[in-house]
CSV table of C-alpha atoms and ligand atoms in Angstrom, one decimal:
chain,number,residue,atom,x,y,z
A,250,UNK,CA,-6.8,-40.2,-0.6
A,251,UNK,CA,-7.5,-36.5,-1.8
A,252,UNK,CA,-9.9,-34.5,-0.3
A,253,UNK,CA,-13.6,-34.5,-1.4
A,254,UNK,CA,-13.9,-30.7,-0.9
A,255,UNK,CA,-13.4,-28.7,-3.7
A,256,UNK,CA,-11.9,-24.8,-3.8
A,257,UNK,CA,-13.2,-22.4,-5.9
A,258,UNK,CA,-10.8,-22.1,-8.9
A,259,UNK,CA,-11.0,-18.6,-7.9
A,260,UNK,CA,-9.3,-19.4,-4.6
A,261,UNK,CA,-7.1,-21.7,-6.0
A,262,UNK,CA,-5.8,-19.3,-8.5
A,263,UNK,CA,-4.8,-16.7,-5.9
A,264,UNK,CA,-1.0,-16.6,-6.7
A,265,UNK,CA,1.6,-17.2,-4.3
A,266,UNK,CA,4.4,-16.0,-5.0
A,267,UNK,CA,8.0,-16.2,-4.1
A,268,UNK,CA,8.8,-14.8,-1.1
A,269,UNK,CA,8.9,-18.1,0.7
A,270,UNK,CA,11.9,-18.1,-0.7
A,271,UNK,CA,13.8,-15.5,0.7
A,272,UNK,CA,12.2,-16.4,4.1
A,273,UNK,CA,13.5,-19.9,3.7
A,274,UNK,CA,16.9,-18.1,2.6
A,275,UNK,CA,17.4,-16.3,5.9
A,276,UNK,CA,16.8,-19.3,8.1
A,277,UNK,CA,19.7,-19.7,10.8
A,278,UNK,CA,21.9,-16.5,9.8
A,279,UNK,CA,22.6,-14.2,12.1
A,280,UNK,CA,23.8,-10.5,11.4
A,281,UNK,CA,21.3,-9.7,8.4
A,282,UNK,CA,19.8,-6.7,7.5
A,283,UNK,CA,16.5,-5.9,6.5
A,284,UNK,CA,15.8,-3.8,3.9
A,285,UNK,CA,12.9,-5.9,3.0
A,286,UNK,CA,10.0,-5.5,5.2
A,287,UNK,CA,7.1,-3.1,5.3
A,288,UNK,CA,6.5,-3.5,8.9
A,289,UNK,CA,8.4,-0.9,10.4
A,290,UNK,CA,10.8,-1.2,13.6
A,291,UNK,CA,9.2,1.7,15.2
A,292,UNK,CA,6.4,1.7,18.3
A,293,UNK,CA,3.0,3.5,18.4
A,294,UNK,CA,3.6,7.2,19.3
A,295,UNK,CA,3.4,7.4,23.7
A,296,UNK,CA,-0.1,8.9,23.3
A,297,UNK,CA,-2.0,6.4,21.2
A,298,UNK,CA,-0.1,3.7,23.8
A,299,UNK,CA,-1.2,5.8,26.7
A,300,UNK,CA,-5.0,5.9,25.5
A,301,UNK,CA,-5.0,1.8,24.2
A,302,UNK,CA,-3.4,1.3,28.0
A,303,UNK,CA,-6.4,3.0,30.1
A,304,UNK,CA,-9.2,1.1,27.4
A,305,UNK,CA,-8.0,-2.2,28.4
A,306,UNK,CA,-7.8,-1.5,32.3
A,307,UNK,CA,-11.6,-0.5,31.6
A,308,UNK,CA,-11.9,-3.9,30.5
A,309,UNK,CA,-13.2,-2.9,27.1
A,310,UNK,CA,-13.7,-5.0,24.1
A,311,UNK,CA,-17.3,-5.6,23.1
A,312,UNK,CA,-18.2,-5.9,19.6
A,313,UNK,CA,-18.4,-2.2,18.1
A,314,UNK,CA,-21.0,-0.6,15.7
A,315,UNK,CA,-20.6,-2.5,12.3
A,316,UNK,CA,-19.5,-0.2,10.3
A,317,UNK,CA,-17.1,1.5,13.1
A,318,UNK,CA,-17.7,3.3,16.0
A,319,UNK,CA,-19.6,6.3,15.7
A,320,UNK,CA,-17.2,8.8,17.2
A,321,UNK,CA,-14.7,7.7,14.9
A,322,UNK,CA,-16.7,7.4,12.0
A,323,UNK,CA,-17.5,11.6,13.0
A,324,UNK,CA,-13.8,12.4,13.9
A,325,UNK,CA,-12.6,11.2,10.8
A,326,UNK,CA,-14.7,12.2,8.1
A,327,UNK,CA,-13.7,16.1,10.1
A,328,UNK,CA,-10.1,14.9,10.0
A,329,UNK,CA,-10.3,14.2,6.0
A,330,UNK,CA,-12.1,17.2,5.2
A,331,UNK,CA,-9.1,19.5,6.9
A,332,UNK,CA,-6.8,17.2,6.0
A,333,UNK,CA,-7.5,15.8,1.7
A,334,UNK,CA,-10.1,17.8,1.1
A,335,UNK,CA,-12.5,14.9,1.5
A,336,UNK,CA,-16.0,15.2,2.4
A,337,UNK,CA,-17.1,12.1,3.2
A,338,UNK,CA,-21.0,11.6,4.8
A,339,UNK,CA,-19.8,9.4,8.3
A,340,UNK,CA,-22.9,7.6,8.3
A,341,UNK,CA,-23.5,6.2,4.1
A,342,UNK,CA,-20.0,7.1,2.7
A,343,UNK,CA,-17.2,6.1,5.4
A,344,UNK,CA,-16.4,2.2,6.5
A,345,UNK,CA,-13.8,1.7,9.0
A,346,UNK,CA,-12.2,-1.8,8.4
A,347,UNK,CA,-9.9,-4.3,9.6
A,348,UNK,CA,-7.1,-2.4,7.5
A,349,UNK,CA,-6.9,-1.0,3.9
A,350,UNK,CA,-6.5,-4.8,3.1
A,351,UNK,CA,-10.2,-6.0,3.8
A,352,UNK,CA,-11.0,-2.3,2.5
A,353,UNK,CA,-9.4,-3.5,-0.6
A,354,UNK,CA,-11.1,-6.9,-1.0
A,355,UNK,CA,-14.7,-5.7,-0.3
A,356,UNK,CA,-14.3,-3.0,-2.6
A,357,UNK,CA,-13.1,-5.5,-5.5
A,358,UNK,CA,-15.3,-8.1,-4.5
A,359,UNK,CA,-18.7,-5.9,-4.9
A,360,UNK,CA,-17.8,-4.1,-8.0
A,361,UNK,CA,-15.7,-6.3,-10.0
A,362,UNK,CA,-18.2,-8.6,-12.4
A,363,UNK,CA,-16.6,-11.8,-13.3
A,364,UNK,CA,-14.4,-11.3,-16.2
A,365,UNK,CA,-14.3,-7.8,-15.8
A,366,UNK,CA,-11.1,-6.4,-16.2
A,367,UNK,CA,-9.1,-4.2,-13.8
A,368,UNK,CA,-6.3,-2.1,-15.2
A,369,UNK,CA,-3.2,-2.2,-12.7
A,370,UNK,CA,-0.1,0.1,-13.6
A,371,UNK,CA,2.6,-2.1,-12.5
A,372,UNK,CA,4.9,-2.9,-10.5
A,373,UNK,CA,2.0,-2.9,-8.2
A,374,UNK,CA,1.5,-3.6,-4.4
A,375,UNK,CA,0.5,-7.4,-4.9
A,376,UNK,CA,-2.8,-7.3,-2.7
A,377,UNK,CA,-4.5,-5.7,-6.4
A,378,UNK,CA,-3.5,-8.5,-8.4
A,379,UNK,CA,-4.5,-10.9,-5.8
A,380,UNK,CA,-8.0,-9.4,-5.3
A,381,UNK,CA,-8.9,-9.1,-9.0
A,382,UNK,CA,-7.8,-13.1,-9.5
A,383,UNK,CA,-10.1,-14.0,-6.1
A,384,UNK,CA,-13.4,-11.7,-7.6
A,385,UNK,CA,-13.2,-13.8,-10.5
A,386,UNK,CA,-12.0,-11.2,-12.3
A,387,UNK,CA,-9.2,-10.4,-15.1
A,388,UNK,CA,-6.0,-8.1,-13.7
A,389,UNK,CA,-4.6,-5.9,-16.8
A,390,UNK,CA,-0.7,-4.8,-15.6
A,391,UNK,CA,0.1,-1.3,-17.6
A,392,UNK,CA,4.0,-1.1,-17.6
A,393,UNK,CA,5.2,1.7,-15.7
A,394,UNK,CA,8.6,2.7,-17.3
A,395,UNK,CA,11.7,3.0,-15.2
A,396,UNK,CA,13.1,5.8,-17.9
A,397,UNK,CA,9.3,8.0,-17.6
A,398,UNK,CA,10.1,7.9,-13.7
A,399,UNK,CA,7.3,5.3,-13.6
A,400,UNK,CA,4.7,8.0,-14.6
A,401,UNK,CA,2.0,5.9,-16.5
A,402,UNK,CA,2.2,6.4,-20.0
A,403,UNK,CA,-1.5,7.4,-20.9
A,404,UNK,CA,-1.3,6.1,-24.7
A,405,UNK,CA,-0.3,2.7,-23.2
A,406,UNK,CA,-3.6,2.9,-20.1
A,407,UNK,CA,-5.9,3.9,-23.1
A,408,UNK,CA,-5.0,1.2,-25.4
A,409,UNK,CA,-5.4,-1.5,-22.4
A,410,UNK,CA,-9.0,0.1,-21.9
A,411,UNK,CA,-11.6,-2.4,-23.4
A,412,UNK,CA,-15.4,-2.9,-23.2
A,413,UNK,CA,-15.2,-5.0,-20.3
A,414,UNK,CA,-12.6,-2.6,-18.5
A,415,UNK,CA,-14.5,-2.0,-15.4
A,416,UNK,CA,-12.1,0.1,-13.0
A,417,UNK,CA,-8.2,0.9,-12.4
A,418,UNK,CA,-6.3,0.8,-9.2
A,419,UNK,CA,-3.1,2.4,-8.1
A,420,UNK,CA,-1.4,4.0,-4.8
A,421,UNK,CA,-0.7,7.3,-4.3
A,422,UNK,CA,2.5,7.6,-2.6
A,423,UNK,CA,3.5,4.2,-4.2
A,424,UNK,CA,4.5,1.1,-2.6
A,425,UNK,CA,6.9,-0.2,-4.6
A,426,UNK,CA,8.2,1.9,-6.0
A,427,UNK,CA,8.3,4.8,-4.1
A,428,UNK,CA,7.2,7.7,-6.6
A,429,UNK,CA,4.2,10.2,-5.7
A,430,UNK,CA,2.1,11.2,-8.4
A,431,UNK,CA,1.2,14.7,-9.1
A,432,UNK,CA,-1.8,16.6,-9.9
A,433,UNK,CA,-1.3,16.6,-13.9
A,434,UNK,CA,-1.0,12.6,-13.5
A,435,UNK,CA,-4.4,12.5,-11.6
A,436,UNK,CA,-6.4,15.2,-14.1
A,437,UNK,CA,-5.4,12.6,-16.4
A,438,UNK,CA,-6.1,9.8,-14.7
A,439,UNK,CA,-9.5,11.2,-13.4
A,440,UNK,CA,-9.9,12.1,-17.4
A,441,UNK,CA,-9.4,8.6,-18.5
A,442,UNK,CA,-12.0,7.1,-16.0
A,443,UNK,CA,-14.9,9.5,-17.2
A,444,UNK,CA,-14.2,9.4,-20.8
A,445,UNK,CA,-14.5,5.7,-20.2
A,446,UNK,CA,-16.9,5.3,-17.0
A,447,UNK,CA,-13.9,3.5,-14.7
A,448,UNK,CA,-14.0,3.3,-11.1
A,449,UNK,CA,-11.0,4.7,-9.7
A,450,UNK,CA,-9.4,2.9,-6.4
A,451,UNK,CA,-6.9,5.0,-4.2
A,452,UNK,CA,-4.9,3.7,-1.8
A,453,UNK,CA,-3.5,6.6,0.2
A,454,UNK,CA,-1.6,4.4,2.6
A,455,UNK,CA,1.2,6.2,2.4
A,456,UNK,CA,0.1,9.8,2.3
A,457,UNK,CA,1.9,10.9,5.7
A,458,UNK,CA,4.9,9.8,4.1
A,459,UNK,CA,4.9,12.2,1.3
A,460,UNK,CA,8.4,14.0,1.0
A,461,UNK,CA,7.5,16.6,-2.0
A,462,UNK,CA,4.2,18.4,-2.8
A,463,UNK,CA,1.5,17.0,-1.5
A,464,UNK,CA,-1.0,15.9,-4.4
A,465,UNK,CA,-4.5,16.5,-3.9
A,466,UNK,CA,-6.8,12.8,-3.9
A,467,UNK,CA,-8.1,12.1,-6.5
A,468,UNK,CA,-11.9,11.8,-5.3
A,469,UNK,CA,-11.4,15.7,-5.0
A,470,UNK,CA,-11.0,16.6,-8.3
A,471,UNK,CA,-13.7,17.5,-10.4
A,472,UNK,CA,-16.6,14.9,-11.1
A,473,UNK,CA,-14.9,11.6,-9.2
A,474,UNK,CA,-16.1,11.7,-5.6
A,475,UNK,CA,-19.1,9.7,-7.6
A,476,UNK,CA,-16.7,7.6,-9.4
A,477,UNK,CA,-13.8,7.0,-6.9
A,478,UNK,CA,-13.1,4.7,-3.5
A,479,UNK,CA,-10.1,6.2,-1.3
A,480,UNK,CA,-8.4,3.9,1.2
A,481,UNK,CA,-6.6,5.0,3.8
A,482,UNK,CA,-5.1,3.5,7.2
A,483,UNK,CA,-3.9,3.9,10.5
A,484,UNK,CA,-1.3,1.4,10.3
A,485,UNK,CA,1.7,3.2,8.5
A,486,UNK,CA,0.7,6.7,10.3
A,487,UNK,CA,0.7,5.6,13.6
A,488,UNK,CA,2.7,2.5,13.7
A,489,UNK,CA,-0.3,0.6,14.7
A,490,UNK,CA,0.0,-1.9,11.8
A,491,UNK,CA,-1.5,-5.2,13.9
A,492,UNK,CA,-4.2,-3.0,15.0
A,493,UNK,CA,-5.8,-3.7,11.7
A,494,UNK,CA,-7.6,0.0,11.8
A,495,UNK,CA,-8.5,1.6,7.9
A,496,UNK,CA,-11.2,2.8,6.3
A,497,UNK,CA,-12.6,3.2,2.6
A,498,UNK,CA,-15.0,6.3,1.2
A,499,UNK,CA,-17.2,5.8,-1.4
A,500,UNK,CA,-20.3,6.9,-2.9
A,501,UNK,CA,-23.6,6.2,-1.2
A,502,UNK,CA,-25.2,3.8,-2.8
A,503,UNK,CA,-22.2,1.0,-3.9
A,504,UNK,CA,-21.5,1.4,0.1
A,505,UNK,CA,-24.8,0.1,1.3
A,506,UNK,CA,-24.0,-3.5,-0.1
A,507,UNK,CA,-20.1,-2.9,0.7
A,508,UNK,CA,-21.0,-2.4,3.9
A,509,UNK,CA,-23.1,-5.6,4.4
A,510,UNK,CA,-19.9,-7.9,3.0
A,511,UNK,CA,-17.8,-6.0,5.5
A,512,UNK,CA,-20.3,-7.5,8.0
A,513,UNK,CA,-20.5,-11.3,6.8
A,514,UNK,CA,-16.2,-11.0,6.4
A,515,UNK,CA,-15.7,-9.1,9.5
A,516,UNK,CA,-18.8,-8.5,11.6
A,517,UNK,CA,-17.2,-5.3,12.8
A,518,UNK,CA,-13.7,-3.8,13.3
A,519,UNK,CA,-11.1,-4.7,16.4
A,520,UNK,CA,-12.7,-2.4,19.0
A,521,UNK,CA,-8.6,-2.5,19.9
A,522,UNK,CA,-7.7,-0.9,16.8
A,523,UNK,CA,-10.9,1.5,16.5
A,524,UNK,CA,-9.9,3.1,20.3
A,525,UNK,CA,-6.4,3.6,18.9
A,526,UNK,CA,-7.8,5.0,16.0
A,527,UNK,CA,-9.4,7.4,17.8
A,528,UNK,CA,-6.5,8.5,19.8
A,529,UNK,CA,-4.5,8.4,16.8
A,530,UNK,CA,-6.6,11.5,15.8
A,531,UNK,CA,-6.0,13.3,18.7
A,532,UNK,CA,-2.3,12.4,18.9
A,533,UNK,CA,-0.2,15.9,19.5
A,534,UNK,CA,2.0,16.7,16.3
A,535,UNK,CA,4.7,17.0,18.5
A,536,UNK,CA,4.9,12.8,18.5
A,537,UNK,CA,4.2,12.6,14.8
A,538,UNK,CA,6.4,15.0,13.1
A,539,UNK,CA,9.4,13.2,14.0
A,540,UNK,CA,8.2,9.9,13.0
A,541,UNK,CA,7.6,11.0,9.3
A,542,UNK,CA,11.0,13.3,9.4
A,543,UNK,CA,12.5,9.9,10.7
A,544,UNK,CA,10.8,8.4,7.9
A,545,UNK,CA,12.1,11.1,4.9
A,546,UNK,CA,15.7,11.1,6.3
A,547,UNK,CA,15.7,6.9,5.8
A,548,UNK,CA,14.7,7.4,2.3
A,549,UNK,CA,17.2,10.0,2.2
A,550,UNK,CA,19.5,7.9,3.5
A,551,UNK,CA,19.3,4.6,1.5
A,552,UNK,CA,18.5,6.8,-1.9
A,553,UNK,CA,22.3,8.3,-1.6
A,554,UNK,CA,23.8,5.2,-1.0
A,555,UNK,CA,22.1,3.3,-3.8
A,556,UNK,CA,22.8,5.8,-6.3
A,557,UNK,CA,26.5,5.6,-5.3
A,558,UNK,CA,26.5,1.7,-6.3
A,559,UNK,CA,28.3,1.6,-10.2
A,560,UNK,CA,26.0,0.3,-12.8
A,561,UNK,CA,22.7,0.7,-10.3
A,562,UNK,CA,19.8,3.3,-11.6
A,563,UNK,CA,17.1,4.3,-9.2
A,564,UNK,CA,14.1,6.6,-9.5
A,565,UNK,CA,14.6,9.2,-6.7
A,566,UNK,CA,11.5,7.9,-4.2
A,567,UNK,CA,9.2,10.8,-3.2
A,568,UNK,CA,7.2,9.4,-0.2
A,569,UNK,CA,6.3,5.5,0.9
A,570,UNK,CA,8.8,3.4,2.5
A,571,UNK,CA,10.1,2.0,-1.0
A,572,UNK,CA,12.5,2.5,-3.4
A,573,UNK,CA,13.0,0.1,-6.7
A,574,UNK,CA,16.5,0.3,-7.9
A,575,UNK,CA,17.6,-1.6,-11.5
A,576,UNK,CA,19.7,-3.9,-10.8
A,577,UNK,CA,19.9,-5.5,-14.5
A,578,UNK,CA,23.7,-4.6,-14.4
A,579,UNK,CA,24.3,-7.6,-12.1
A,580,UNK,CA,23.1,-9.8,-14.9
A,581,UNK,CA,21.1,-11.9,-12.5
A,582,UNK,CA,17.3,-12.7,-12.2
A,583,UNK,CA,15.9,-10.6,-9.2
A,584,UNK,CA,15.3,-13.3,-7.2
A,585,UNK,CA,18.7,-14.9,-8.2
A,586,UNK,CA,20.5,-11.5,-6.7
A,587,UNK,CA,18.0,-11.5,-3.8
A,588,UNK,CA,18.6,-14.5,-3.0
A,589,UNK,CA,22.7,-14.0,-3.3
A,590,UNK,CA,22.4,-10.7,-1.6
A,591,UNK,CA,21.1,-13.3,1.4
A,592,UNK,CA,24.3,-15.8,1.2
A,593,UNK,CA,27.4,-13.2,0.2
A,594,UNK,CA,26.4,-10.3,2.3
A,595,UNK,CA,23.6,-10.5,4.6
A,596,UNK,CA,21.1,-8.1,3.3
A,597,UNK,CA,17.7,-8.9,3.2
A,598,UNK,CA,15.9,-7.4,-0.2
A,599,UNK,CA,12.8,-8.1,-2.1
A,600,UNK,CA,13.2,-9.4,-6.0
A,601,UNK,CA,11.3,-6.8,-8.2
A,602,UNK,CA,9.1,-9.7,-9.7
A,603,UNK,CA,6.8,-10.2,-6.0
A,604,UNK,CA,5.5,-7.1,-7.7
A,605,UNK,CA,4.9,-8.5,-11.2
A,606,UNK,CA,6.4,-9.4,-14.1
A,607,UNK,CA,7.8,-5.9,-14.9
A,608,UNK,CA,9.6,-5.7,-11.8
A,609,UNK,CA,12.4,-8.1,-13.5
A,610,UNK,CA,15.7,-6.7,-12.9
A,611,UNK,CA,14.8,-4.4,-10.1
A,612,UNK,CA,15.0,-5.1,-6.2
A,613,UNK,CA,12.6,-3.5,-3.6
A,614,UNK,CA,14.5,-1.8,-0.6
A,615,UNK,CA,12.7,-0.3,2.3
A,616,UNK,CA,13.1,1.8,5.0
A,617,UNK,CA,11.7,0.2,7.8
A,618,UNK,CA,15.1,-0.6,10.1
A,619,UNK,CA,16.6,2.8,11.5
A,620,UNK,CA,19.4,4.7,9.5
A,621,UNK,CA,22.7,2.8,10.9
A,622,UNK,CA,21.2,-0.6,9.8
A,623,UNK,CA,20.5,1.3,6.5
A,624,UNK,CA,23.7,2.7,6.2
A,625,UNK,CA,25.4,-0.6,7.0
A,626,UNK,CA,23.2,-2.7,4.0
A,627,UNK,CA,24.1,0.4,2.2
A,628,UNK,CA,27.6,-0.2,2.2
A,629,UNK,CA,27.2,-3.7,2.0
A,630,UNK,CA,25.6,-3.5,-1.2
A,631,UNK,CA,28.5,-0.9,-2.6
A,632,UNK,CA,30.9,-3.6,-1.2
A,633,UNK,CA,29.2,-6.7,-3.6
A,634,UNK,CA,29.2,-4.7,-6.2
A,635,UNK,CA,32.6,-4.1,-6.2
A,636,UNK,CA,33.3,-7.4,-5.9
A,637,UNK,CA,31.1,-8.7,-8.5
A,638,UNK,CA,32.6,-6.6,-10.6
B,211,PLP,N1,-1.7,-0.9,0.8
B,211,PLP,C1,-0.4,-0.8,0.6
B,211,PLP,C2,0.1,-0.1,-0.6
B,211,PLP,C3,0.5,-1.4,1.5
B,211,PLP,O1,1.8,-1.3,1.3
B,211,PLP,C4,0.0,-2.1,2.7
B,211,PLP,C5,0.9,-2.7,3.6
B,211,PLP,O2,2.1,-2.8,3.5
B,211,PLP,C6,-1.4,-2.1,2.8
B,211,PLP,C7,-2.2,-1.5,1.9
B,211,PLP,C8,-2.0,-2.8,4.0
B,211,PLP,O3,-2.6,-1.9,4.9
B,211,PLP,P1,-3.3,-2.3,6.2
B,211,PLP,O4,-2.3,-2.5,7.2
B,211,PLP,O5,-4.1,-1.0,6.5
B,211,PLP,O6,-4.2,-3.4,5.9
């Protein structure tokens, strides 16, 4: 008998998509290597471990302040205003959440009107698409070209803008595709919203990770802190990604109700998470800077030997953990070739398509297994190719 209760066809149209499949695929073999995963192999820098440590012997883990603790809130907003330029208000413009993710939904959710439209310049990191499709809302994917080193191509973003365009959302290093936009991208960018009143959403993930000049955030530039939400996270930085510790800016007044959703979806942050937040800010340089060299010589790494496979063209990645090689030459679907890559050779990938329809033809790699393992998937892919050809 079916089940009287009935989802929200909002919630039932939440995609899925595919990667079950390359799960399923790696059941029971031994050997493989992962250059699929975004959850890096890496622990939380000694100091942040130290600090967690002596929290718990206290015994600590009441319920924090909603919106994050104070201290952190304070230590922050200083830490963005040396660090991006931002100057965010810690009391009525800066949310700590349970990660960029629930930043992410709570954002969409308050702003996004159903039918609105949300532009999304794509390949994207899946959590936009999925957000937009749960707020009732319509995602718009803007192609990101492959030969314009996926630099969005302003004609094509303006002619997706309608009347019921409401907001566009990107990240800045990018995850998948490993590019870092610079300043002249987000002038334009930041022009495009005013001319047409959009809400601009930042996720800045992956700005540690940022191998070339850094770009300013966007809320900076002239006219968009009113006009922009920034996400940003402890999970990448610091290797504390099931600490679930991020945080959002935005203006003042959109935050008030933001800030009561985060309170019926989360009630308040892991107090866990917030206390290694807070050490995370205090960590000594001296236990970061290697992790994000480590970081920049993986990327390094795995660009070289990707760009030695014949018939393979890659964007040279900039910052992120990503990279998004075309892999059309193969002559395969991208999950097809994932999926192979599983069987013949024992490297885990992600097929280009988990990112949207314009990521046919192109795998995701990642950096999150140290450079030997790298190396090794490296030369296994040279050694497929070879064969396949
Ligand atoms: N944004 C991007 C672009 C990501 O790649 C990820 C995780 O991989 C997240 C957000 C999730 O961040 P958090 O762990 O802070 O929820």
């Amino acid at each position: 008998m079916g089940s009287h209760i009935q989802i929200h066809p909002d919630i039932l149209n939440i995609p899925y998509g595919d990667r079950h499949r390359i799960n399923d695929a790696t059941q029971g073999r031994d050997g493989l290597i992962n250059l699929a995963s975004g959850n890096p192999d890496l622990s939380m820098p000694p100091f942040i471990t130290e600090r967690l440590k002596a929290s718990l012997d206290s015994g600590y883990a009441s319920y924090t302040n909603y919106y994050g603790l104070p201290e952190l809130r304070r230590k922050l907003s200083q830490f963005l205003k040396k660090n991006c330029g931002i100057s965010a208000d810690p009391d009525t413009e800066l949310l700590i959440t349970h990660g960029v993710q629930e930043g992410l939904y709570i954002v969409m959710k308050s702003i996004l009107h159903p039918g609105d439209e949300i532009l999304i310049p794509s390949p994207h990191y899946a959590e936009y698409y999925l957000n937009a499709v749960a707020c009732g809302s319509k995602p718009v994917l803007v192609a990101l070209d492959e030969e314009k080193g996926f630099i969005p191509d302003f004609d094509l973003i303006e002619r997706a803008v309608t009347r019921k365009t409401r907001a566009v959302v990107f990240c800045n290093p990018n995850n998948p595709l490993g590019v870092v936009w610079p300043r002249d991208v987000l002038e334009d960018i930041s022009d495009l919203a005013k001319a047409n009143n959009l809400i601009v959403l930042v996720d800045e993930i992956y700005r540690d990770f940022t191998y070339t000049d850094q770009p300013p955030s966007i809320s900076t530039l002239p006219g968009m802190a009113e006009r922009t939400f920034t996400f940003g996270g402890f999970s990448k930085s610091y290797m504390m990604m099931g600490l679930r510790a991020g945080y959002v800016i935005g203006p003042t007044e959109p935050m008030f109700p933001i800030k009561n959703l985060h309170y019926c979806v989360t009630l308040c942050p892991s107090s866990l998470g917030q206390i290694a937040a807070l050490a995370a800010l205090d960590c000594p340089k001296e236990q970061l800077e290697p992790l994000y060299r480590e970081f920049g010589e993986r990327l390094e790494v795995l660009y070289k030997g990707v760009k030695a496979i014949s018939g393979v063209s890659c964007v040279e990645p900039k910052g992120g953990f990503y990279m998004f090689p075309n892999v059309k030459c193969f002559g395969l679907s991208s999950m097809d070739l994932a999926l192979l890559l599983i069987e013949e050779v024992g490297i885990v990938t992600l097929p280009g398509t988990e990112f949207g329809p314009y990521g046919e033809g192109y795998l995701r790699l990642s950096t999150c297994v140290n450079c030997e393992q790298i190396e090794t998937g490296v030369g296994r892919l040279i050694e497929f190719a070879k064969a396949f050809d």
